[in-house]
Amino acid sequence: MMNHPEACTTLTRMEARLHETRHNLVELERSLRDRAEEKAISSRPKMRRYNRRMSNWTGKDEEAYLQILDQLTDAAASDLDRLRRKIERQDAAIVALRQKYRVNAARPIFTPL
């Protein structure tokens, strides 16, 4: 059985690992969005350039982007699910340890970089 300072140290390490796992999930989702955008841009070349203030992104481009993003997300579904389950397990373990050792300190808030 741990004493209170050891529990606090363990919780700090666990929170750091949880932050790292959440960061990995955010990075994976961001990379999928970036790849989908690159593929959508390369699959639909533009015939002309518009005014500087106007967007070259059309409704068809958005449809192609969403379709490509769905395909990439389906391909990476196992990795996304694995990371989400890991986050749930880590969060549950942190809550259980906090309850067991009655640690009332505020939990750090996750902010993606």
XYZ file of C-alpha atoms in Angstrom:
113
model
C 0.000 0.000 0.000
C 1.239 3.468 -0.904
C 1.378 6.463 1.316
C -0.056 9.809 0.225
C 3.148 11.345 -1.266
C 3.812 8.183 -3.281
C 0.236 8.248 -4.549
C 0.631 11.876 -5.613
C 3.865 11.045 -7.452
C 2.211 8.102 -9.181
C -0.767 10.240 -10.144
C 1.538 12.850 -11.638
C 3.203 10.202 -13.800
C -0.170 8.741 -14.787
C -1.498 12.184 -15.751
C 1.612 12.774 -17.870
C 1.074 9.468 -19.704
C -2.599 10.302 -20.220
C -1.630 13.690 -21.662
C 0.829 11.959 -23.995
C -1.811 9.481 -25.178
C -4.340 12.260 -25.796
C -1.687 14.189 -27.707
C -1.016 11.105 -29.863
C -4.735 10.832 -30.660
C -4.951 14.505 -31.615
C -1.852 14.184 -33.803
C -3.239 11.094 -35.562
C -6.531 12.854 -36.265
C -4.683 15.951 -37.503
C -2.478 13.908 -39.817
C -5.561 12.199 -41.278
C -7.165 15.588 -41.950
C -3.964 16.916 -43.524
C -3.596 13.881 -45.790
C -7.245 14.111 -46.829
C -6.799 17.785 -47.692
C -3.665 17.066 -49.742
C -5.427 14.285 -51.654
C -8.506 16.428 -52.254
C -6.390 19.274 -53.614
C -4.357 17.012 -55.876
C -7.420 15.103 -57.138
C -9.269 18.265 -58.190
C -6.892 20.605 -60.015
C -8.048 24.172 -60.538
C -8.580 25.573 -64.012
C -8.211 29.224 -63.030
C -7.189 31.417 -60.160
C -9.692 33.664 -58.500
C -9.248 36.985 -56.811
C -6.886 36.985 -53.846
C -9.721 37.466 -51.419
C -11.803 34.637 -52.798
C -11.407 31.027 -51.817
C -10.513 28.469 -54.456
C -12.182 25.770 -52.344
C -15.561 24.800 -53.834
C -18.436 22.665 -52.647
C -17.203 19.772 -54.796
C -13.788 20.101 -53.193
C -15.418 19.866 -49.772
C -17.347 16.743 -50.818
C -14.162 15.130 -52.125
C -12.332 16.072 -48.918
C -15.032 14.547 -46.708
C -15.152 11.372 -48.794
C -11.360 10.969 -48.650
C -11.373 11.726 -44.910
C -13.993 9.014 -44.355
C -11.856 6.509 -46.267
C -8.728 7.397 -44.306
C -10.621 7.315 -41.003
C -12.025 3.880 -41.839
C -8.524 2.651 -42.657
C -7.162 3.984 -39.360
C -10.225 3.031 -37.289
C -8.389 0.322 -35.352
C -5.632 2.732 -34.284
C -8.139 5.431 -33.347
C -10.220 2.967 -31.323
C -7.126 1.578 -29.613
C -6.036 5.051 -28.518
C -9.544 5.975 -27.339
C -9.812 2.782 -25.283
C -6.364 3.428 -23.802
C -7.438 6.940 -22.809
C -10.573 5.552 -21.142
C -8.540 2.950 -19.219
C -5.957 5.499 -18.112
C -8.658 7.940 -17.033
C -10.500 5.238 -15.074
C -7.265 4.174 -13.345
C -6.524 7.775 -12.362
C -10.019 8.269 -10.958
C -9.783 4.996 -9.002
C -6.413 5.911 -7.529
C -7.651 9.386 -6.617
C -10.648 7.887 -4.807
C -8.632 5.211 -3.056
C -6.027 7.622 -1.679
C -8.396 10.597 -1.375
C -6.377 12.968 -3.533
C -8.405 16.139 -4.013
C -5.908 18.139 -6.079
C -7.303 19.519 -9.311
C -6.622 17.450 -12.394
C -4.636 19.089 -15.175
C -6.666 20.285 -18.148
C -5.664 18.829 -21.510
C -4.900 21.420 -24.147
C -3.565 20.169 -27.466
C -0.409 21.900 -28.601
